[in-house]
Short mmCIF file of C-alpha atoms and ligand atoms in Angstrom, two decimals:
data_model
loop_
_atom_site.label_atom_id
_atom_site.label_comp_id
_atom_site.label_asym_id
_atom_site.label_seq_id
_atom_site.Cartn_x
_atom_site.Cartn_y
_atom_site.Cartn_z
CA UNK Y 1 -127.75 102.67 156.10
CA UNK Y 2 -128.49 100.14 159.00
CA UNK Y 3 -132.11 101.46 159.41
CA UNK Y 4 -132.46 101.07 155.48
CA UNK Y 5 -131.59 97.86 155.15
CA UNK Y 6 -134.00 96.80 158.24
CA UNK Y 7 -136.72 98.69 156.17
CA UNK Y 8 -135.76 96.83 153.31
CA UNK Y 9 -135.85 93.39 154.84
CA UNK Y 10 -138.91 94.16 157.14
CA UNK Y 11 -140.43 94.73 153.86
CA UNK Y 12 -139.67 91.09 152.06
CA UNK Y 13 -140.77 90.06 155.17
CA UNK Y 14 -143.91 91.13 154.97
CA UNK Y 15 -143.88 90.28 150.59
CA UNK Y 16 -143.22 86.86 152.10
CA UNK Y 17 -139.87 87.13 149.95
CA UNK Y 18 -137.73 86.55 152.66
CA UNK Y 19 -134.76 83.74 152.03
CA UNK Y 20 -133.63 80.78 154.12
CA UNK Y 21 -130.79 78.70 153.01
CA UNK Y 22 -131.46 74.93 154.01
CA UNK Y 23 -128.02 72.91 155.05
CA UNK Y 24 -127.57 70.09 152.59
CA UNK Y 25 -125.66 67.41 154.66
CA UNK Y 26 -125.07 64.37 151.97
CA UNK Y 27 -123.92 64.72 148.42
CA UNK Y 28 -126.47 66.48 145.95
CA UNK Y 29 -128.47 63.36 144.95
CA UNK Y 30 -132.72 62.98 145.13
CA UNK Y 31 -132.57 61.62 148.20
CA UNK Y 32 -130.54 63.96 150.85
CA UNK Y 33 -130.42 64.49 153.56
CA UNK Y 34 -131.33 68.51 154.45
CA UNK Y 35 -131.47 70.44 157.76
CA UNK Y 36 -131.34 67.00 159.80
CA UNK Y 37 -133.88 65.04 157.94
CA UNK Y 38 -134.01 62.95 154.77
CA UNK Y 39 -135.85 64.17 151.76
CA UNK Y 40 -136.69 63.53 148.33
CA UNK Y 41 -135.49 66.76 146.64
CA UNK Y 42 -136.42 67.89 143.52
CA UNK Y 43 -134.40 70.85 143.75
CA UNK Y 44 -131.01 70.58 141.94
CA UNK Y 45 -129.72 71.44 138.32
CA UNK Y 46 -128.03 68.03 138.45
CA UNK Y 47 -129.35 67.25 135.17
CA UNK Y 48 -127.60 63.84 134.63
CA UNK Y 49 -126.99 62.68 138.05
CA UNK Y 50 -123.09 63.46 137.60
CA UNK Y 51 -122.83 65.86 141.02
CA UNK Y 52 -122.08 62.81 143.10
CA UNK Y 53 -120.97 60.44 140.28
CA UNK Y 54 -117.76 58.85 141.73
CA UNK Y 55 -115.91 59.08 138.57
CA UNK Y 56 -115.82 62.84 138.70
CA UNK Y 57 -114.68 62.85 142.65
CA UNK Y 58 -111.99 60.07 142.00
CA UNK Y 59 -110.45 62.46 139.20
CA UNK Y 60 -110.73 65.56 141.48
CA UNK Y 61 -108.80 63.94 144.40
CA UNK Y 62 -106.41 62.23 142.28
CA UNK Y 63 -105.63 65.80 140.65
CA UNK Y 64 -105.71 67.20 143.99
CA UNK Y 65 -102.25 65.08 145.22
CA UNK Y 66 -100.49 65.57 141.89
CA UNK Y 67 -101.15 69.06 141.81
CA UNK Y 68 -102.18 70.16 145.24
CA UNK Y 69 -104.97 73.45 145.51
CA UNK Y 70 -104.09 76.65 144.58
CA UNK Y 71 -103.46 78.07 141.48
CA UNK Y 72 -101.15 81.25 142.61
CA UNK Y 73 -102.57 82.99 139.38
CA UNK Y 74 -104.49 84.05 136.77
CA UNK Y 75 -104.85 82.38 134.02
CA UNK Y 76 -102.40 84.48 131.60
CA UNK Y 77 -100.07 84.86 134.72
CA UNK Y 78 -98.77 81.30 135.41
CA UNK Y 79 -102.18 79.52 136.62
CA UNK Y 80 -102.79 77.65 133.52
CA UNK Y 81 -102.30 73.85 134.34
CA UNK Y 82 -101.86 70.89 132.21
CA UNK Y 83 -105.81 70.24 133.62
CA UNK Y 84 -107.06 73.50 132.09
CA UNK Y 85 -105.46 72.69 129.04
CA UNK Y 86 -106.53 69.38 128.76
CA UNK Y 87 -109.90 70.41 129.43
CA UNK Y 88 -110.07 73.15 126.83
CA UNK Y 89 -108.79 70.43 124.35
CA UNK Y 90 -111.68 67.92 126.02
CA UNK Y 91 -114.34 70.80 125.47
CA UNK Y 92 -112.85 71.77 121.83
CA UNK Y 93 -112.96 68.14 120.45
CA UNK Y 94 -116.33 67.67 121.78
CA UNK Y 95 -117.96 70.88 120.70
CA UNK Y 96 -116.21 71.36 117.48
CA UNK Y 97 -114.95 74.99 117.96
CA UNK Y 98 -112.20 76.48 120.63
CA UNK Y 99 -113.33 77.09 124.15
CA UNK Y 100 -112.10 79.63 126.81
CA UNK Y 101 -112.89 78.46 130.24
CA UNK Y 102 -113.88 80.73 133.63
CA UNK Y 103 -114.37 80.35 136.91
CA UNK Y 104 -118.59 80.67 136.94
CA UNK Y 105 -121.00 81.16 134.21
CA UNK Y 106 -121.88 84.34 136.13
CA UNK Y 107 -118.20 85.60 135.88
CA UNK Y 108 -118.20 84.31 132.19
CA UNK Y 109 -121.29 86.40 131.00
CA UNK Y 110 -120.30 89.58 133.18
CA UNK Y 111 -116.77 89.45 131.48
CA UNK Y 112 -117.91 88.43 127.95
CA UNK Y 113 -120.55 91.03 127.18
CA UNK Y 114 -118.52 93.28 127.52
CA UNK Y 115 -115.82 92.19 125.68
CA UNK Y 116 -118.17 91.60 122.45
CA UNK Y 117 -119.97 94.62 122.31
CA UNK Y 118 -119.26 98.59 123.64
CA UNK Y 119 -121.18 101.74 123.67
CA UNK Y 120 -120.86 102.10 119.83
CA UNK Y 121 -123.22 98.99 119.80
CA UNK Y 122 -126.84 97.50 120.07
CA UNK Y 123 -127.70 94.12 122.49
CA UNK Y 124 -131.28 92.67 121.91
CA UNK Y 125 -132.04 90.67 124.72
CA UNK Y 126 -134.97 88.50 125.98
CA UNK Y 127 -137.03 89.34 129.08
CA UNK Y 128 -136.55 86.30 130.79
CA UNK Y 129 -132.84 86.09 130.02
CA UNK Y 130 -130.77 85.08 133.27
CA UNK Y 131 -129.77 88.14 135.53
CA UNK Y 132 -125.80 87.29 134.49
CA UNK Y 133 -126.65 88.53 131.00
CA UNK Y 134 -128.88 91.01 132.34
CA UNK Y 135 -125.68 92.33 134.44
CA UNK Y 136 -123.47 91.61 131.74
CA UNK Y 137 -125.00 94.03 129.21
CA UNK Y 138 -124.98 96.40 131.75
CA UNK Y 139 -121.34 96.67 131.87
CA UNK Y 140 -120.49 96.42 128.74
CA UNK Y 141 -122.53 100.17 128.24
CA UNK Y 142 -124.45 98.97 124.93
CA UNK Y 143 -127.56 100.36 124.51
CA UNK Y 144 -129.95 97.48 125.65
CA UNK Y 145 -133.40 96.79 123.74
CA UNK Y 146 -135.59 93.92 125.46
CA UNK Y 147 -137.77 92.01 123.40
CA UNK Y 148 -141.28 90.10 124.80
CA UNK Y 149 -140.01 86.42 125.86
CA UNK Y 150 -139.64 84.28 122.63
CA UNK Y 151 -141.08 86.82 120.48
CA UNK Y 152 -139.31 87.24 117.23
CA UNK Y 153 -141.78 89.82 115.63
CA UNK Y 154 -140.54 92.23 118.28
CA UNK Y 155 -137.31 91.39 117.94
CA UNK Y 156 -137.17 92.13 114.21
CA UNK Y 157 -139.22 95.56 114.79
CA UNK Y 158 -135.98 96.14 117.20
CA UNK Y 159 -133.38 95.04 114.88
CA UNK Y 160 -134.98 96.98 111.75
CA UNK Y 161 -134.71 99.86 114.16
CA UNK Y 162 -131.52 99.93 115.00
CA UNK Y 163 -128.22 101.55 113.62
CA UNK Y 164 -125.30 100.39 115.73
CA UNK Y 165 -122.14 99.85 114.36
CA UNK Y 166 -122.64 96.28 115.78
CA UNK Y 167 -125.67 94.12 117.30
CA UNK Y 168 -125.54 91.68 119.50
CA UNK Y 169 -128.83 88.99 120.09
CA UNK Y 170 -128.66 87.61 123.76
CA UNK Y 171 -130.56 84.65 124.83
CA UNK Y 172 -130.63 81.94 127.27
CA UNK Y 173 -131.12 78.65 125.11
CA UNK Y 174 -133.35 76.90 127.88
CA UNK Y 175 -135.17 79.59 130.23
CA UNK Y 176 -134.61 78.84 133.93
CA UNK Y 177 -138.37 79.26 135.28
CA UNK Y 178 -140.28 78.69 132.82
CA UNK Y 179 -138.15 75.50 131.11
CA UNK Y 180 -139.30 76.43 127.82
CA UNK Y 181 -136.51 76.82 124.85
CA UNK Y 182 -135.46 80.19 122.92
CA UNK Y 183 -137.12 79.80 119.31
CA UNK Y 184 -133.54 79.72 117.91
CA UNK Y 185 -133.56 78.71 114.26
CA UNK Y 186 -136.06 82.05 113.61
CA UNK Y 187 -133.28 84.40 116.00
CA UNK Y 188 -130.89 82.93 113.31
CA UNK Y 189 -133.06 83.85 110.78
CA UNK Y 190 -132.92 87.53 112.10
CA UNK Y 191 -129.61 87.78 112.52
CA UNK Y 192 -128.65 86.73 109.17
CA UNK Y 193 -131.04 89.28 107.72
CA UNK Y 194 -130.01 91.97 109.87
CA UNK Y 195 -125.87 91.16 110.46
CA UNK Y 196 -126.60 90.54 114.35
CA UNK Y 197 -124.40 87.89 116.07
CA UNK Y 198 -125.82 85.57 118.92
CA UNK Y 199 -124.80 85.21 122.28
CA UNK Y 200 -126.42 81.81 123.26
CA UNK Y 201 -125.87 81.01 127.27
CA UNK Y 202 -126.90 77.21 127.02
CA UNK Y 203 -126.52 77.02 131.24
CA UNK Y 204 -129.49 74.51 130.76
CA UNK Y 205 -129.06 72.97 127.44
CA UNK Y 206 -125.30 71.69 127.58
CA UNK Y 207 -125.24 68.15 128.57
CA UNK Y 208 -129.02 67.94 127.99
CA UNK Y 209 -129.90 68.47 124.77
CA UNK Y 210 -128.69 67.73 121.18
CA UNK Y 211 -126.39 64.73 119.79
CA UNK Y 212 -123.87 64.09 122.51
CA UNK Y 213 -125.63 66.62 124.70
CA UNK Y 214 -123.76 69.58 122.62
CA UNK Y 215 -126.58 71.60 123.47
CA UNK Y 216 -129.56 73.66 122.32
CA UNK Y 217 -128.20 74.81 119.25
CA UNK Y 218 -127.45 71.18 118.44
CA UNK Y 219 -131.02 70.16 119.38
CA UNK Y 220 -132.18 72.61 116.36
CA UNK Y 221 -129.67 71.01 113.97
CA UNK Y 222 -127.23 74.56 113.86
CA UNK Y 223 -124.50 73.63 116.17
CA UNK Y 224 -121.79 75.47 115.88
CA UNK Y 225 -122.92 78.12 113.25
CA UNK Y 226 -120.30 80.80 112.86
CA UNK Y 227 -122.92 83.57 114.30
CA UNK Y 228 -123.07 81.68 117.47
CA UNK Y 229 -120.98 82.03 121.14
CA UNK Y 230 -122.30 79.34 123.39
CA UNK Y 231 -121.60 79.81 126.70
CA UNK Y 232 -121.60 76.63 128.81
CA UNK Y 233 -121.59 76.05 132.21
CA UNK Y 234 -120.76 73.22 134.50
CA UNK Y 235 -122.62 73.61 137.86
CA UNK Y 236 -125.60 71.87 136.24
CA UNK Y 237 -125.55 69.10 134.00
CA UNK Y 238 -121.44 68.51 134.22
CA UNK Y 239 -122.26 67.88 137.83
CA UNK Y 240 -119.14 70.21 138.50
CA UNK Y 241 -118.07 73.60 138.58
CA UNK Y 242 -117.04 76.38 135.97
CA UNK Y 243 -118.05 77.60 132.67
CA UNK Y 244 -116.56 77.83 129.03
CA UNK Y 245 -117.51 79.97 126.03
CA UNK Y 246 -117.35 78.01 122.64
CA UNK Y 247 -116.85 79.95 119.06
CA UNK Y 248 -115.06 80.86 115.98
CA UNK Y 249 -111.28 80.52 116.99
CA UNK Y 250 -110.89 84.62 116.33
CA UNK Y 251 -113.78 85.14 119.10
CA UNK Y 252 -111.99 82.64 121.09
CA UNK Y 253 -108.69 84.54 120.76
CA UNK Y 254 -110.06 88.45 121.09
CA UNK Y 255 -112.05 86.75 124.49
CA UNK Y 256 -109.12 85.73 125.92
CA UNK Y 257 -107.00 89.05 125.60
CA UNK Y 258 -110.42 91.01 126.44
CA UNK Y 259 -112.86 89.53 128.57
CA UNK Y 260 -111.90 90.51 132.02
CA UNK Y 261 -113.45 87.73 134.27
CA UNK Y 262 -110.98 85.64 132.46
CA UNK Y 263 -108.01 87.73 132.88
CA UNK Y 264 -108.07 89.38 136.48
CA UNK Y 265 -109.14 86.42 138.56
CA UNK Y 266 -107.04 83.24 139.91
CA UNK Y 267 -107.31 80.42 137.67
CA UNK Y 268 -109.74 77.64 138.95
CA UNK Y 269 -107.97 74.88 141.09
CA UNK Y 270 -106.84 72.25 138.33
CA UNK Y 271 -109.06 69.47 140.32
CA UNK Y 272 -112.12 70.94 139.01
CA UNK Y 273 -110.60 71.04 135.35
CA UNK Y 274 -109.97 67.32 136.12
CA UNK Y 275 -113.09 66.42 137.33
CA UNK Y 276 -114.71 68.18 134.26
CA UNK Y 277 -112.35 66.00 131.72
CA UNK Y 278 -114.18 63.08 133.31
CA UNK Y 279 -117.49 64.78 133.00
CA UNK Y 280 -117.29 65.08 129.43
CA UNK Y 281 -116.34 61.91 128.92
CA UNK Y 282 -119.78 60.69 130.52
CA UNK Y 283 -121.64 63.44 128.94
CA UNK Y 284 -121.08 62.32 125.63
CA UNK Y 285 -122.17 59.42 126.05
CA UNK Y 286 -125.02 59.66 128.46
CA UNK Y 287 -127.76 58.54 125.88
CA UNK Y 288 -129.32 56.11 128.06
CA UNK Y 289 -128.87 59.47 130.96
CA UNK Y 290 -131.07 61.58 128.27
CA UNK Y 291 -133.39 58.93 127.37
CA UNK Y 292 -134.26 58.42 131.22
CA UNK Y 293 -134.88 62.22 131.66
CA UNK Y 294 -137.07 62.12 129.06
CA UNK Y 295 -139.16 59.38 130.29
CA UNK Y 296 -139.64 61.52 133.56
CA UNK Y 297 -140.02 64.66 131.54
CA UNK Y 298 -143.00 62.60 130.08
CA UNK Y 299 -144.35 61.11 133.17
CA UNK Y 300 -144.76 64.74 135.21
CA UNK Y 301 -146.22 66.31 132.52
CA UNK Y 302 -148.85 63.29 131.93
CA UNK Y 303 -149.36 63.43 135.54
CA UNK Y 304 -149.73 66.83 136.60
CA UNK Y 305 -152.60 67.69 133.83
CA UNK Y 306 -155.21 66.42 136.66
CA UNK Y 307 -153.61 69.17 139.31
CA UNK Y 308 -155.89 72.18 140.23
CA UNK Y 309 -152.70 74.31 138.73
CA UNK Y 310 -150.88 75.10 135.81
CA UNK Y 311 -148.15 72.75 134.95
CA UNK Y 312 -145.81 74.94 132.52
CA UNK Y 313 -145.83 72.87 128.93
CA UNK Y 314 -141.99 72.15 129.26
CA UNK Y 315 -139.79 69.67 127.31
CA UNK Y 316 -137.16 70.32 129.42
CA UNK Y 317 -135.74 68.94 132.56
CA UNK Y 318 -137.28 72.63 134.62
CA UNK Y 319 -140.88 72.30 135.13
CA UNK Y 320 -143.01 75.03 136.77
CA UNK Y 321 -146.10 74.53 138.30
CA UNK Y 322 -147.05 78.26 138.97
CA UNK Y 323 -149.41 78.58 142.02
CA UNK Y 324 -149.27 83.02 141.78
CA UNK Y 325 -149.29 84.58 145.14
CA UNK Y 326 -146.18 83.69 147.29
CA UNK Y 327 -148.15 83.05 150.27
CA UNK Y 328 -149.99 80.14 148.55
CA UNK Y 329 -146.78 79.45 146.74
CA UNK Y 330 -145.06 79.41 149.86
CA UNK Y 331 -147.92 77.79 151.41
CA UNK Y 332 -147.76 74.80 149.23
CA UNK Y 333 -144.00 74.30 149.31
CA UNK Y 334 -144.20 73.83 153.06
CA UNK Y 335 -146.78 71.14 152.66
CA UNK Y 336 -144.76 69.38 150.28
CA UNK Y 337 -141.67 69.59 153.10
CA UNK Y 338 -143.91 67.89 155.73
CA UNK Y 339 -144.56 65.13 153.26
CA UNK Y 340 -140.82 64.55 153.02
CA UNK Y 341 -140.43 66.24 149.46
CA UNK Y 342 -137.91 69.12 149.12
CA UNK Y 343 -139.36 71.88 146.35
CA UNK Y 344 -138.13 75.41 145.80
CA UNK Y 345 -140.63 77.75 145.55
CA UNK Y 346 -139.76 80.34 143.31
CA UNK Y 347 -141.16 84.20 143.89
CA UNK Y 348 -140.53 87.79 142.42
CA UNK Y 349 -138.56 89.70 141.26
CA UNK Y 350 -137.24 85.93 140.04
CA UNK Y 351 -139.84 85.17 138.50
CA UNK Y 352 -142.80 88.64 137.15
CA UNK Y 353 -145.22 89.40 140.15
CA UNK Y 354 -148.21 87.18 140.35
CA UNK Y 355 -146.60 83.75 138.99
CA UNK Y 356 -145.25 82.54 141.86
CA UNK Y 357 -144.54 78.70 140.91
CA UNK Y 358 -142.58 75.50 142.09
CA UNK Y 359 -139.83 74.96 140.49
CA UNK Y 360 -139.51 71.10 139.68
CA UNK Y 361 -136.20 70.10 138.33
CA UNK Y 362 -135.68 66.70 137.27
CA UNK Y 363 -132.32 64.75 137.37
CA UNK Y 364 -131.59 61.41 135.50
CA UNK Y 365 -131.05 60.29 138.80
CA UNK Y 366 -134.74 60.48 139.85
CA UNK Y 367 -137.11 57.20 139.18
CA UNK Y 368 -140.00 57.20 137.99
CA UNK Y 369 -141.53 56.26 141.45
CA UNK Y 370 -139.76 59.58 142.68
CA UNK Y 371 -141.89 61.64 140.50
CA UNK Y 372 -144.94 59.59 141.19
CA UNK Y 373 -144.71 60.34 144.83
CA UNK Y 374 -143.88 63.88 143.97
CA UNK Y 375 -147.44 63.61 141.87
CA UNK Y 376 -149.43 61.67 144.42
CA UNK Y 377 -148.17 64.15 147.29
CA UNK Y 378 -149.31 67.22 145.24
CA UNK Y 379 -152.84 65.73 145.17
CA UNK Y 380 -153.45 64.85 148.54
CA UNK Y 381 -152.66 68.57 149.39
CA UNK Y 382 -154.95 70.06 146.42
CA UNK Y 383 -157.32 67.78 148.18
CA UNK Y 384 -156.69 68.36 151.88
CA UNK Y 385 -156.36 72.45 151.36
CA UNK Y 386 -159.08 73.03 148.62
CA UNK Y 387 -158.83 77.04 149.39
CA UNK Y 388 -155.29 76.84 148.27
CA UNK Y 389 -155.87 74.64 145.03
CA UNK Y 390 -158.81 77.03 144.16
CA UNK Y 391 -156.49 80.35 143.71
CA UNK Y 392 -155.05 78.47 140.82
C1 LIG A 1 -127.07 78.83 136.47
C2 LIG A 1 -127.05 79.79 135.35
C3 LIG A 1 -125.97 80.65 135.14
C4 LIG A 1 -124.85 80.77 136.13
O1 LIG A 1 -123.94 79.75 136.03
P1 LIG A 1 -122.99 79.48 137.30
O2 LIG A 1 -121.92 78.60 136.74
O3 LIG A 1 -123.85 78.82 138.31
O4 LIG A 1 -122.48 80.80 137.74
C5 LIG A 1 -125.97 81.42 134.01
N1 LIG A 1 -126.99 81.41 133.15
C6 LIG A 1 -128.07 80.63 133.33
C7 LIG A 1 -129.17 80.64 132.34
C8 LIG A 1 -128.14 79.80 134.45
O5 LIG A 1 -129.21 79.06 134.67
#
């Protein structure tokens, strides 16, 4: 096994695929401070600036003394607190439908999938869909038909196909590298036609997107249809931790007697359920917060038309800039870290071979001078290495 493993990593290594976790030593804000130094990051889901928003810490510590940490059990055992209930109720009259909450939206999707669909039935998911969903069809031992990314044409050839006693449509509602949005009114379309229910993880949209920031389906005017499950989650825009899944109050109920990330794990401490009460209070009505991210939506992709690479066309707070081989990828990144400006670079098997890209994610807590430094760093480097600009 040892020898392996040192294959296996010798390997990435050599792929240039090899990890390193940086040490983040502030709060997650734009400017951090990260392995010793200060940086301007542009690395975080943060969406709305809420992570270090002192609102959400004052609520979390002032749970924290009432309550104290641990749960001592699940949530069906005796781990439900007032918090988590107050919460669901936050997240119910917000969204419009019940909600079940969970520890992660990884946990939520691996325990969900499963509990919606079996071996008697059919998922149709999207390539690019997040690898939770990808793991969460898995176990739920449906047979599994992939459509091309955003492609409904395929997806209807699939669905015309198939005979299962139930089918399931899974999609991300915002896609995490490429920022772009799942086509959803014409997936609601098919599943009309073709009885086919929609699992919708809005990881990226919630908070974002739509009146109030209820999400992507909200953004396409069909919030809350009674084909949809939205998952949510709250380690992005929320500025928290945890998930919830939001749909028809029988879903809600069979979920909560069947999903089994809900059931056989300790409950979350109740100062995140606190600090997510106060989230949602500034979520929905963070206007000004979505108006601002807009604006520097708008400014990066103005500005990065005259780069020597392809800025992704993306309406959405993730913008990808994709470079293609990981060296230059990798390459590039490392330039941007001398000039003080923190940007992941993203590489297989996250993203297909050959697209290696930066992964810009903007935060309503950026300025519009951060992304013009990000812009004006980016083209002294396409300048300065014009080997590295010309692989684009
Ligand atoms: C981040 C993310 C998740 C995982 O959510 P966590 O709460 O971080 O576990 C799930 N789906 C998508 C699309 C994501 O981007």
């Amino acid at each position: 096994m040892f020898e392996r493993f040192s294959e296996g990593l010798a390997a990435l290594t050599r792929e240039h695929r090899r990890r390193h976790r940086r040490i983040v030593q502030s709060s997650q804000q734009p400017h951090l401070t990260v392995d010793g130094v200060a940086k301007l990051s542009f690395c975080s889901n943060d969406y709305l600036g809420l992570a270090a928003h002192p609102a959400l810490a004052a609520a979390a510590c002032e749970a924290l003394s009432a309550s104290g940490l641990g749960t001592g059990a699940s949530h069906l055992v005796s781990g439900h607190h007032l918090w988590h209930e107050r919460l669901e109720e936050a997240l119910a009259s917000w969204l419009g439908r019940p909600c079940l909450t969970f520890a992660t939206g990884y946990t939520a999707s691996v325990g969900i999938i499963p509990a919606l669909v079996d071996r008697a039935d059919a998922i149709f998911m999207d390539k690019l869909n997040h690898a939770s969903l990808n793991d969460g069809c898995l176990l739920s031992r449906a047979s599994t038909h992939r459509f091309r990314h955003n492609d409904t044409e395929h997806l209807r050839q699939l669905l015309e196909k198939s005979d299962a006693r139930q089918k399931l449509i899974v999609v991300d509602g915002i896609f995490s590298m490429d920022g772009d949005m799942t086509p959803l009114p014409a997936i609601l379309a098919l599943a009309e036609a073709f009885d086919a229910w929609i699992y919708l993880d809005d990881a990226h949209g919630i908070g974002v997107l739509g009146e109030q920031g209820r999400g992507t389906a909200s953004h396409f005017g069909l919030h809350n249809h009674p084909r949809l499950i939205q998952l949510v989650t709250f380690g992005k825009a929320a500025g928290s931790q945890g998930a919830a899944v939001c749909a028809e109050p029988v879903v809600i109920d069979w979920l909560m007697h069947h999903a089994r990330s809900h059931i056989f794990t300790t409950a979350a401490p109740a100062l995140l359920a606190a600090s997510l009460c106060a989230s949602i209070d500034i979520m929905q009505q963070a206007d000004d917060r979505r108006a601002h991210l807009q604006a520097l939506i708008a400014r990066w992709q103005e500005g990065s038309r005259g780069l020597p690479w392809a800025a992704l066309p993306s309406q959405t707070p993730i913008q990808g800039l994709v470079i293609g081989s990981n060296e230059d990828t990798l390459a590039l990144a490392n330039a941007l870290w001398q000039d003080g400006i923190w940007v992941p670079a993203i590489r297989p098997p996250t993203v297909p071979e050959g697209t290696a890209r930066l992964r810009i994610s903007l935060s309503a807590s950026h300025t519009l001078a951060d992304v013009d430094e990000l812009l004006v760093s980016l083209t002294r480097i396409a300048q300065s290495h014009p080997t590295q600009a010309s692989m684009a």
